[in-house]
XYZ file of C-alpha atoms in Angstrom:
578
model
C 0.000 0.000 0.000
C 2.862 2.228 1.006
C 4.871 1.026 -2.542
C 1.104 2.380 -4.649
C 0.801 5.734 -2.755
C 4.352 6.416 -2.899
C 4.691 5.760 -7.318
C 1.601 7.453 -7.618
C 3.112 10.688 -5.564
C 5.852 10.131 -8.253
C 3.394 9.840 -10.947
C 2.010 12.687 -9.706
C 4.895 15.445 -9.644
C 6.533 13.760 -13.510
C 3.080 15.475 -14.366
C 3.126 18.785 -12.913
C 7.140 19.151 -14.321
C 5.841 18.218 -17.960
C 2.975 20.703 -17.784
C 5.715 22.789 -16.416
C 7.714 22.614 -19.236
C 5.170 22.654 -21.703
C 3.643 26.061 -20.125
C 7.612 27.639 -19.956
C 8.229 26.167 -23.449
C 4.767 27.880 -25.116
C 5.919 30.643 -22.983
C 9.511 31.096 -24.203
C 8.095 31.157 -27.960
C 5.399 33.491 -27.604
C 7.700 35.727 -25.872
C 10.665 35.129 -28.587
C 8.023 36.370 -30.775
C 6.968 39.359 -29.250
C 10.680 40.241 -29.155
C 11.195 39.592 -32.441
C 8.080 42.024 -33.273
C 9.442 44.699 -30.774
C 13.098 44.272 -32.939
C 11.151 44.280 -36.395
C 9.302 47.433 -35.386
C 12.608 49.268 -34.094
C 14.242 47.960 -37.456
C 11.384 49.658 -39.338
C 11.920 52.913 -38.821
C 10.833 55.747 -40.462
C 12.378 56.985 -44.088
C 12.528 60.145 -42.730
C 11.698 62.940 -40.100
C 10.416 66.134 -40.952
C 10.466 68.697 -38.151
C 8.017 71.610 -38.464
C 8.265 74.957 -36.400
C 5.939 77.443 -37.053
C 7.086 81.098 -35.659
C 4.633 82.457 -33.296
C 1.760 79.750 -33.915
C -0.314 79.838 -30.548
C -2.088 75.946 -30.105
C -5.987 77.211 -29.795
C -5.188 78.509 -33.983
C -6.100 74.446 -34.310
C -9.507 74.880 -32.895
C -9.930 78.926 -34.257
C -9.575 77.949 -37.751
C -10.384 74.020 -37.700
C -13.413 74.808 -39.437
C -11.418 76.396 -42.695
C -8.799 74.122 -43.106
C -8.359 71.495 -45.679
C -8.569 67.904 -45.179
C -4.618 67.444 -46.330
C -3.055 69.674 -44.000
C -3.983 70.728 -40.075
C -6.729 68.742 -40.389
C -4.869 65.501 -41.753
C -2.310 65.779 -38.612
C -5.108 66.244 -36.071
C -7.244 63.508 -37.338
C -4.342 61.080 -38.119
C -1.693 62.147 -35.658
C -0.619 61.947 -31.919
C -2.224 65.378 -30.179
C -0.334 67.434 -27.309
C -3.244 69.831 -26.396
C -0.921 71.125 -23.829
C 2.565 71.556 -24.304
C 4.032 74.313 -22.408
C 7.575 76.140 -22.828
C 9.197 75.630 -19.065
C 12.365 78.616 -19.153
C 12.495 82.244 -19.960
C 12.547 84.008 -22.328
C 10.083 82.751 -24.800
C 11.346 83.707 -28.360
C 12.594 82.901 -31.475
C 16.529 81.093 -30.856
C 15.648 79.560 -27.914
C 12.851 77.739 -28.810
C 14.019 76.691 -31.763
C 17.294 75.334 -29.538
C 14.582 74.008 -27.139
C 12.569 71.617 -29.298
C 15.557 70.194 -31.261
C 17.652 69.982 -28.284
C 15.126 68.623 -25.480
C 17.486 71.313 -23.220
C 16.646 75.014 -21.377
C 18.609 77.460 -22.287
C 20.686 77.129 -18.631
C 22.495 73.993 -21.097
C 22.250 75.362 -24.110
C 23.984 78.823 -23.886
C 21.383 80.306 -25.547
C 19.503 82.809 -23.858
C 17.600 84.955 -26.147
C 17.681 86.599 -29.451
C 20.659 88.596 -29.323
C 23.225 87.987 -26.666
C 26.642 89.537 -25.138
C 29.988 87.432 -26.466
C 33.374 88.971 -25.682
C 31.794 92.200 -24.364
C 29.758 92.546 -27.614
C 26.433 92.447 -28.255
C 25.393 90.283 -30.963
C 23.527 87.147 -32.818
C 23.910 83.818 -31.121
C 24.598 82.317 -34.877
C 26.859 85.005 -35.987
C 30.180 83.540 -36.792
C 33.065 85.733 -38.330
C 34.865 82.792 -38.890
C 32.960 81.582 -41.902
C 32.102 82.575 -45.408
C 28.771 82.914 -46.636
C 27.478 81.188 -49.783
C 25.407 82.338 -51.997
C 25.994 85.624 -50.758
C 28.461 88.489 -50.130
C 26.430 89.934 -46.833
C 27.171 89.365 -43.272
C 23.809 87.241 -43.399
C 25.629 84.722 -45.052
C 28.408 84.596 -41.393
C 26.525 81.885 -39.396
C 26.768 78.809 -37.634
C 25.846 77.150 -34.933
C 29.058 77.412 -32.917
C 27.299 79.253 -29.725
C 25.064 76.628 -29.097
C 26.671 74.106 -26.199
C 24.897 70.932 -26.492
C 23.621 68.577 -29.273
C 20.460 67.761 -31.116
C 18.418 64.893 -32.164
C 19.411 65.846 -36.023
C 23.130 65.436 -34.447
C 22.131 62.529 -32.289
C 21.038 60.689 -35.853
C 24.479 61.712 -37.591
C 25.857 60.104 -34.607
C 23.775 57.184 -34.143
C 23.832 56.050 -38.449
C 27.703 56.845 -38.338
C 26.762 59.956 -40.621
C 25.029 58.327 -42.510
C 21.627 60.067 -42.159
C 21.006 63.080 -43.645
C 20.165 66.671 -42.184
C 18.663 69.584 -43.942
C 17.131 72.152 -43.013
C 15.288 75.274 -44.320
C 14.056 78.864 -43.309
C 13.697 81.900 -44.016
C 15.034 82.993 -40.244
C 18.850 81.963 -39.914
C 18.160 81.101 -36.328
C 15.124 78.960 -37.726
C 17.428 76.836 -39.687
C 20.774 76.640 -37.766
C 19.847 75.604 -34.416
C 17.234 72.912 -35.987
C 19.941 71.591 -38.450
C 22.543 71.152 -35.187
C 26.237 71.041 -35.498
C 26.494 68.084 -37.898
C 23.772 68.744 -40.301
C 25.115 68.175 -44.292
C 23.298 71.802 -45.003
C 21.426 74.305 -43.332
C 19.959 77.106 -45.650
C 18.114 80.512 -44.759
C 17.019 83.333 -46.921
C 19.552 86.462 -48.058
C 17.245 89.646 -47.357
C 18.528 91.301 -50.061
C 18.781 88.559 -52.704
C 15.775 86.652 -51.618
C 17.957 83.681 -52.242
C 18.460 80.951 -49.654
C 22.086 80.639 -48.530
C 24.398 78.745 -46.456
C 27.913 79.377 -45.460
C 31.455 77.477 -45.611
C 30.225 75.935 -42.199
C 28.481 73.171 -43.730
C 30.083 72.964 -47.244
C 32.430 74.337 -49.911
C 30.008 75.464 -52.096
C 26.154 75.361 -52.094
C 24.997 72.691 -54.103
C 23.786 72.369 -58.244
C 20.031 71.935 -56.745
C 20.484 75.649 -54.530
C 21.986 77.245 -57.369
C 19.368 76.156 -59.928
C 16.389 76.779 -57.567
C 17.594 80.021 -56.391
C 17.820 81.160 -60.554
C 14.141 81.028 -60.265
C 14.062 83.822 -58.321
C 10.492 82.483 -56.821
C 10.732 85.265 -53.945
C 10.891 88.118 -56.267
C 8.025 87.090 -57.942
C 5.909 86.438 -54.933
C 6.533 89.591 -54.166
C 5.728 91.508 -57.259
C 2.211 89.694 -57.385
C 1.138 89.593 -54.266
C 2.979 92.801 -52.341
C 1.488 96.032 -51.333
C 1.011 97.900 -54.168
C 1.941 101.817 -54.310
C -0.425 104.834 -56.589
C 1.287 107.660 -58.462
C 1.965 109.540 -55.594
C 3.681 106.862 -53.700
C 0.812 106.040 -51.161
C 0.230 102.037 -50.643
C -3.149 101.198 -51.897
C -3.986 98.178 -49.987
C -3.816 97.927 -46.131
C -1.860 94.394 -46.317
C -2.599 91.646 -49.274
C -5.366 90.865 -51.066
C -7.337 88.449 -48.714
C -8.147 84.812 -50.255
C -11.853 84.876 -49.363
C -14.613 87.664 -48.717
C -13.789 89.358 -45.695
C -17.230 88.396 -44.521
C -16.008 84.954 -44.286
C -13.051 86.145 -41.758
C -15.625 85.023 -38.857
C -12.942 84.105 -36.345
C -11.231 87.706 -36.869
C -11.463 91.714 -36.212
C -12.313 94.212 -38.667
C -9.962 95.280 -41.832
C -9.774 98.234 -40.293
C -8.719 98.587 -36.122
C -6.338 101.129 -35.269
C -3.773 98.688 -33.528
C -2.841 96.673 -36.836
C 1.084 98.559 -38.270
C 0.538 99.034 -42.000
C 4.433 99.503 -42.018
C 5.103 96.358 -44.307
C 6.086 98.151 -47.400
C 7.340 95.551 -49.771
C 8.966 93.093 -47.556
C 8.166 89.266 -48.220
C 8.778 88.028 -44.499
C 5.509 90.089 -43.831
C 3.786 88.113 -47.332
C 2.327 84.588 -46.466
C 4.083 83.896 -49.493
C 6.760 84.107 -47.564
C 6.050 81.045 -45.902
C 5.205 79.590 -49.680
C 8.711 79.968 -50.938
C 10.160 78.271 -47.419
C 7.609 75.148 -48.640
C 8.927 75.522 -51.928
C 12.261 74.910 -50.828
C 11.710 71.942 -48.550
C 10.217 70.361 -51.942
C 13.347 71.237 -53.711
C 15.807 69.902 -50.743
C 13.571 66.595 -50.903
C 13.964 66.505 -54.387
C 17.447 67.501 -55.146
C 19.311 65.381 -52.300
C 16.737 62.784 -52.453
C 15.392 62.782 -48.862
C 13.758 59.374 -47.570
C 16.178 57.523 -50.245
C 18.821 57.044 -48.353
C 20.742 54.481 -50.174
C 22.054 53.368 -46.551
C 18.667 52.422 -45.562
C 18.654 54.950 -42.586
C 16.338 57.955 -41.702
C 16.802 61.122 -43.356
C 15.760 64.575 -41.282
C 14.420 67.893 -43.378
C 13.786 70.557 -40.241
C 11.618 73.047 -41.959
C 10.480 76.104 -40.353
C 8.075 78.794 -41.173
C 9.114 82.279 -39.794
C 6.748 84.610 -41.779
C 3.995 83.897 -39.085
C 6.251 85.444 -36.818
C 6.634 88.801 -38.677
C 2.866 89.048 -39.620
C 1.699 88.139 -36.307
C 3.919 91.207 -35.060
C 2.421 93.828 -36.995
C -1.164 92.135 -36.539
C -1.789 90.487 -33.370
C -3.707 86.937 -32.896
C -7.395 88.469 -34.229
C -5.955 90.690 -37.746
C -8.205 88.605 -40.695
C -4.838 88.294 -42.572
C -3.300 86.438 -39.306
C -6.523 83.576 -40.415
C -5.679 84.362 -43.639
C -2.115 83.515 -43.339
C -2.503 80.127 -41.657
C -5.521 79.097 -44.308
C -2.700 79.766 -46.978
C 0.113 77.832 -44.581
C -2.649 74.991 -44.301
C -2.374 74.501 -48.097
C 1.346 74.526 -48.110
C 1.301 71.719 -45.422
C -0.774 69.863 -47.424
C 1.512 70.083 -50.556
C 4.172 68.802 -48.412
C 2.421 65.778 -47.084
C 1.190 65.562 -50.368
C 4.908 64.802 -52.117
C 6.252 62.722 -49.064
C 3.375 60.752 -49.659
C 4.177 60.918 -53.385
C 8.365 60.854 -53.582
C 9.204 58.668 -49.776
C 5.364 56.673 -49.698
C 2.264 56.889 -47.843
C 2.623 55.351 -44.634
C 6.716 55.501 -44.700
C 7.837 58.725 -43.130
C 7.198 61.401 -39.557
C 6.216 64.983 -39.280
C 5.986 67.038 -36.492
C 4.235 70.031 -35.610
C 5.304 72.693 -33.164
C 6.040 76.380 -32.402
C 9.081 78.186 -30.979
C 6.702 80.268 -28.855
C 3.096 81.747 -28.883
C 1.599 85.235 -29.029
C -0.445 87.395 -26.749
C -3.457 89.843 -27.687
C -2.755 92.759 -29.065
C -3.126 95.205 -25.932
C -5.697 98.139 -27.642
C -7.984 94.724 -27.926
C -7.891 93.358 -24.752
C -8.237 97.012 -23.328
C -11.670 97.530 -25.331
C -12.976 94.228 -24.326
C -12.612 94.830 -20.874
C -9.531 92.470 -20.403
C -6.771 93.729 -18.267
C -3.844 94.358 -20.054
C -0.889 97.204 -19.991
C 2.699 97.225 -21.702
C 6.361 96.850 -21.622
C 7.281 100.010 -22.893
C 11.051 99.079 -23.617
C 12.907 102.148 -24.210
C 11.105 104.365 -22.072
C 12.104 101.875 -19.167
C 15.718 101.454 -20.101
C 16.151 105.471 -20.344
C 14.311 106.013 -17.036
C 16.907 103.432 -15.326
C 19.825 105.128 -17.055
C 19.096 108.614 -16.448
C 18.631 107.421 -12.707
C 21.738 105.244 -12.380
C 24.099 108.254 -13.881
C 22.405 110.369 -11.755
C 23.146 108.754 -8.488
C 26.605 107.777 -9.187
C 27.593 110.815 -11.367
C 28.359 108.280 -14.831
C 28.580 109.936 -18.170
C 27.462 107.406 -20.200
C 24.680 104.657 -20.097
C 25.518 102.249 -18.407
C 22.704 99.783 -19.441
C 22.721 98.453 -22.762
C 19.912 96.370 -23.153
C 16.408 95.441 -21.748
C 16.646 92.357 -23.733
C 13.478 89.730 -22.975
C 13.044 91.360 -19.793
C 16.672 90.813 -18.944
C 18.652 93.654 -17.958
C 22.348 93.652 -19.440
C 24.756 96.169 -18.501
C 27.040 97.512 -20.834
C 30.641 96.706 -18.601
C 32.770 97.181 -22.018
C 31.549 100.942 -22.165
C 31.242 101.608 -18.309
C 35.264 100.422 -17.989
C 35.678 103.928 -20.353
C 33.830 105.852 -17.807
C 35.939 107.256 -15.169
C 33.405 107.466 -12.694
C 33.022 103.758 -12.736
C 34.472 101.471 -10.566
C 33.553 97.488 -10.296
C 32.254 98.392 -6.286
C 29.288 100.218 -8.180
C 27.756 97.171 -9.791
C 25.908 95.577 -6.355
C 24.781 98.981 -5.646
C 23.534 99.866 -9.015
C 21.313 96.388 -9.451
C 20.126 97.344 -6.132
C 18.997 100.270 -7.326
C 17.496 99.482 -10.648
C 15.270 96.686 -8.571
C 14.190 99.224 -6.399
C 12.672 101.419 -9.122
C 11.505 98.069 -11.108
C 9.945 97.055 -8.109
C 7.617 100.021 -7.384
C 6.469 99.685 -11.356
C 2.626 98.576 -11.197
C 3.202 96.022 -14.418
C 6.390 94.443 -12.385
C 5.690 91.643 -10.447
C 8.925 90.378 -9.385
C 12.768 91.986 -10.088
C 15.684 90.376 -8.969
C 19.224 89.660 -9.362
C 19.182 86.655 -11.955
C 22.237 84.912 -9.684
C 19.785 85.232 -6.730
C 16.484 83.782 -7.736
C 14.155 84.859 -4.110
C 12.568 82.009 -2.479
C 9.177 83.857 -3.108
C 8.762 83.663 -6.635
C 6.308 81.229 -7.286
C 5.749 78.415 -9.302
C 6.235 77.671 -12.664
C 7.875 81.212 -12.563
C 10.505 79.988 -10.866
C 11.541 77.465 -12.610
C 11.054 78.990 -15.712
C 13.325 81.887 -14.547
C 16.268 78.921 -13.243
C 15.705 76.766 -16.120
C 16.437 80.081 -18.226
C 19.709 81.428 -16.703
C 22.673 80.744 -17.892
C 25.566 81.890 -15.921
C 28.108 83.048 -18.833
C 25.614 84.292 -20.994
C 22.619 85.974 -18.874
C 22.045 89.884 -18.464
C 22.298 90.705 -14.567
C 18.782 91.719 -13.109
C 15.461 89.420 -14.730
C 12.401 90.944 -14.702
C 8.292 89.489 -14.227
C 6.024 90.957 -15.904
C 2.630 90.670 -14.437
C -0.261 88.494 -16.149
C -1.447 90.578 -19.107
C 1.064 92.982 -19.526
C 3.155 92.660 -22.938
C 6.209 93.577 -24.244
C 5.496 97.299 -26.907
C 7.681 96.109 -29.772
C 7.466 99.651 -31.435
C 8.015 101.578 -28.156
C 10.141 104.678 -28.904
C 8.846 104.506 -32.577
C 5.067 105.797 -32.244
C 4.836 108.514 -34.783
C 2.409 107.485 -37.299
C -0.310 105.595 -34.693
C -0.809 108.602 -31.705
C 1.037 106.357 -29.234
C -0.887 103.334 -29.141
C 0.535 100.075 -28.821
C 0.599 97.823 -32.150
C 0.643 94.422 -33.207
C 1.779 92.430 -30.528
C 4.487 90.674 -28.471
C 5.908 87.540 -26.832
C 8.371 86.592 -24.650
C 7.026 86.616 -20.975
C 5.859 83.423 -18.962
C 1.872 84.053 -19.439
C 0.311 81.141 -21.343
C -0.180 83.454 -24.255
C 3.602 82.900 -25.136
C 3.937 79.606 -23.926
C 1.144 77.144 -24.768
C 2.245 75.506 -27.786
C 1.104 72.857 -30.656
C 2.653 69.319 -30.546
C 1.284 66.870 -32.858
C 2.910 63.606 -34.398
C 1.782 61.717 -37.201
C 2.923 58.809 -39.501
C 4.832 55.486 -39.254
C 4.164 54.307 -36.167
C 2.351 56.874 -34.150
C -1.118 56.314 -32.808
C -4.119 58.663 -33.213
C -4.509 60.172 -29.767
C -5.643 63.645 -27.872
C -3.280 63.945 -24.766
C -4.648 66.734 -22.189
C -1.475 65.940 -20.071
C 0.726 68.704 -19.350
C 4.158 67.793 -21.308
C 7.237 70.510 -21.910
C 8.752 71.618 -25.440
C 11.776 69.390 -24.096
C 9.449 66.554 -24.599
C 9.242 66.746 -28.330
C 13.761 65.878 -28.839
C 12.613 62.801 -26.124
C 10.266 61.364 -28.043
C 11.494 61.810 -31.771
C 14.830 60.025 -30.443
C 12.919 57.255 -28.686
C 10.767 56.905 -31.607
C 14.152 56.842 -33.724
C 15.739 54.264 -30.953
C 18.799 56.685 -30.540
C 20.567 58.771 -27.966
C 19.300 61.344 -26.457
C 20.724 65.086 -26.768
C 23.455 65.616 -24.219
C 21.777 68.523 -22.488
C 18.021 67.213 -22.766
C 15.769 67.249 -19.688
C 12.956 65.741 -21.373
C 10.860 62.619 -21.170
C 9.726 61.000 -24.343
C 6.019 60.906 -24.797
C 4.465 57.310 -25.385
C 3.446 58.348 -28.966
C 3.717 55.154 -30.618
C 1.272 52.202 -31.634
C 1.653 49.400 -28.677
C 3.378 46.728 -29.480
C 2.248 43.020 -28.392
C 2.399 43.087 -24.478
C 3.473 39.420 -22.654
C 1.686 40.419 -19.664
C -1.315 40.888 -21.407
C -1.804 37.525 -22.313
């Protein structure tokens, strides 16, 4: 009896350890599979990237105009496409080169070195791309002296360089050298922006020897001179403009989501410029065509994924004359709408549906114009720039008996003195300088639109948050002016301060820069090979966007990003699951 119990026991447990191994068997295929899929889906990457920044492009112009645009371009990226309804910018100042540096770097400008528009190098103020030691091409201007040399950490165009052995490659396009330069990194085969003169798009020796056969023979067009003969302002005998802006696409009925042709805070002062033409943006699109075309983008004969950065700056320029509710500002983005659907249009066409990424995000935002806010009973004052900067002059030579300014700049709300001239004063002395930021944050201070002034070395415990953060995550101890300035909620920035002759002193057009929402709520959408259709109300920064697009790419990371990649993509089979 013992002898039974005891071989069925044994019976008993040979069982269990073949179900065992039959369960850990099925087990260890299934899950061999799913690794294979997860490696097949990495190996299938896209055939290439295309990065678009629109200057100035506030998110809620999605919704505003979603009823106007065409099927092929917003539209076809919000229906198809991953959805960031709230992306915010997370550093100060919020402008042009450092959001640019921002998106493609996943990095504040506290790593990146770049800290604003222009900037102080060697005791001179200047452009963060400027670079004396290069030669432009395609032009004989100091537009054509620029590189990206200023900027301190990498991007995710460099990371792909890096990560295919160079074998990717980079281009990028705009209008705005800063648009171009920072987007295109430091190892990008070409970055091109436009000649103001020429209207041509240039380089310099930076990337090459010599701009290339496809350039030269697009350039010959001369496409920008002849957008702006058609569709520029047009001047009568006596030299008087006869149209307020251009000629609108629509009725002006139609213009539902906009103001009058007519309010007093929209500057007329265009003249004949094509970064303030829509068309503007037209001839950037026009390029990114050519640069697909001409170094055959999404071909890579490597097999690896190609990057075209494109950005659109002429949305910027408009939407500083204009302000967010100007009928051309709808106009402008109903025209850009068509563009982006002419460049889905030929990826779709020249790479294949289904085979390549675009992106969709802004550098910064754009507040109200102030005149508007102020007649709709919305709480809003200015900036006025130069008045401030000569009221804290005349005061600071007047208590310490200088003879020449010894602030230079006002710069995003960052004051920079001018040490290079004030070492030529002989009233000056280096003991001054504690005593004269003192002062200038007393008078700051006691300014109703100030809400906070302070040292930018010696962020106060009281600011609050996100300000503070914003204000850390935007200093950069090398590069920053030496007193930072916050503006209270509604007050903007009077771009034409000091130049009110022709409007009786109001402010026009508008502004960005400060920490408000206004300038810092952003688009982010993702669409194509791989990316799920989603609407994310999460809060995620512009350093998310270089996260994701390198985890979506399976490379590195840029070595200053603070980021965290968004989980944009289509899930793959989960073990767990089953």
């Amino acid at each position: 009896m013992l002898k039974k119990n005891y071989f069925k026991k044994v019976l008993d447990n040979v069982k269990k350890t073949c179900n065992s191994l039959i369960v850990i068997f099925a087990f260890s295929v299934y899950s061999g599979n799913a690794y294979a899929q997860r490696v097949g889906e990495i190996e299938q990457k896209p055939k290439i990237v295309v990065g678009i920044v629109v200057d100035q492009m506030r998110w809620d112009y999605l919704t505003r105009y979603y009823e106007r645009f065409t099927d092929g371009g917003f539209r076809r990226m919000m229906a198809e496409g991953y959805n960031c309804n709230r992306l915010l910018i997370n550093y100060l100042p919020a402008v042009t080169a450092v959001g640019h540096t921002a998106i493609y770097t996943g990095s504040v400008p506290a790593f990146t070195g770049i800290i604003g528009n222009s900037m102080y190098f060697d005791g001179n103020w200047d452009s963060p791309v400027r670079d004396l030691g290069v030669t432009g091409l395609g032009t004989a201007t100091k537009e054509g002296k620029a590189s990206p040399h200023r900027m301190l950490t990498t991007t995710m165009t460099d990371e792909l360089r890096l990560a295919t052995n160079f074998r990717s490659k980079v281009i990028s396009v705009s209008i705005k050298d800063r648009g171009s330069i920072f987007p295109g990194g430091h190892c990008a085969n070409a970055s091109y922006w436009m000649d103001s003169e020429s209207m041509d798009f240039i380089s310099s020796s930076y990337y090459m020897k010599e701009l290339p056969k496809w350039v030269k023979d697009f350039n010959k067009q001369k496409l920008g001179a002849a957008y702006l003969k058609e569709y520029g302002r047009k001047k009568d005998k006596n030299g008087a403009y006869v149209a307020d802006f251009w000629e609108l696409m629509y009725d002006a009925q139609t213009y539902k989501q906009s103001a009058g042709l007519y309010e007093k805070y929209y500057d007329q002062r265009t003249g004949t410029i094509l970064k303030y033409l829509p068309q503007g943006n037209t001839y950037t699109a026009d390029m990114a065509l050519a640069a697909i075309k001409g170094e055959q983008l999404g071909k890579n004969p490597e097999g690896v994924t190609d990057f075209l950065a494109v950005s659109f700056s002429c949305t910027d320029m408009i939407g500083h004359k204009l302000g967010p509710n100007a009928p051309w500002i709808e106009d402008t983005y109903l025209r850009l709408d068509q563009d982006f659907k002419r460049l889905f249009d030929a990826l779709d066409e020249q790479v294949g549906k289904g085979e390549w990424v675009a992106f969709l995000t802004a550098d910064h935002a754009g507040s109200h114009n102030v005149v508007f806010r102020q007649e709709h009973g919305i709480p809003a004052s200015t900036w006025p720039y130069y008045r401030i900067m000569k009221e804290l002059n005349d005061t600071l030579k007047a208590t310490f008996a200088l003879t020449k300014n010894p602030i230079h700049s006002l710069e995003c709300h960052n004051i920079f003195f001018d040490y290079k001239t004030l070492k030529t004063d002989n009233n000056y002395s280096d003991s001054m300088r504690q005593s004269m930021i003192d002062l200038c944050i007393d008078v700051l201070k006691k300014k109703d639109i100030v809400a906070y002034a302070f040292e930018t070395k010696k962020i106060p415990d009281y600011v609050p948050e996100p300000v503070r953060t914003m204000a850390i995550n935007g200093y950069n101890p090398k590069r920053s002016g030496d007193i930072q300035v916050i503006l209270e909620a509604n007050v903007t920035e009077d771009y034409d301060d000091g130049y009110k002759k022709d409007y009786n002193g109001i402010p026009v057009g508008t502004n960005h820069a400060v920490w408000s929402p206004y300038d810092t709520h952003i688009p982010f959408i993702i669409m194509g090979k791989g990316i799920r259709h989603a609407w994310d109300n999460d809060t995620h920064t512009v350093n998310d966007i270089a996260a994701t697009v390198c985890a979506l790419l399976n490379i590195q990371q840029p070595s200053g990003c603070v980021g965290h990649a968004i989980n944009v993509m289509r899930p793959a089979i989960d073990v767990k699951r089953r």
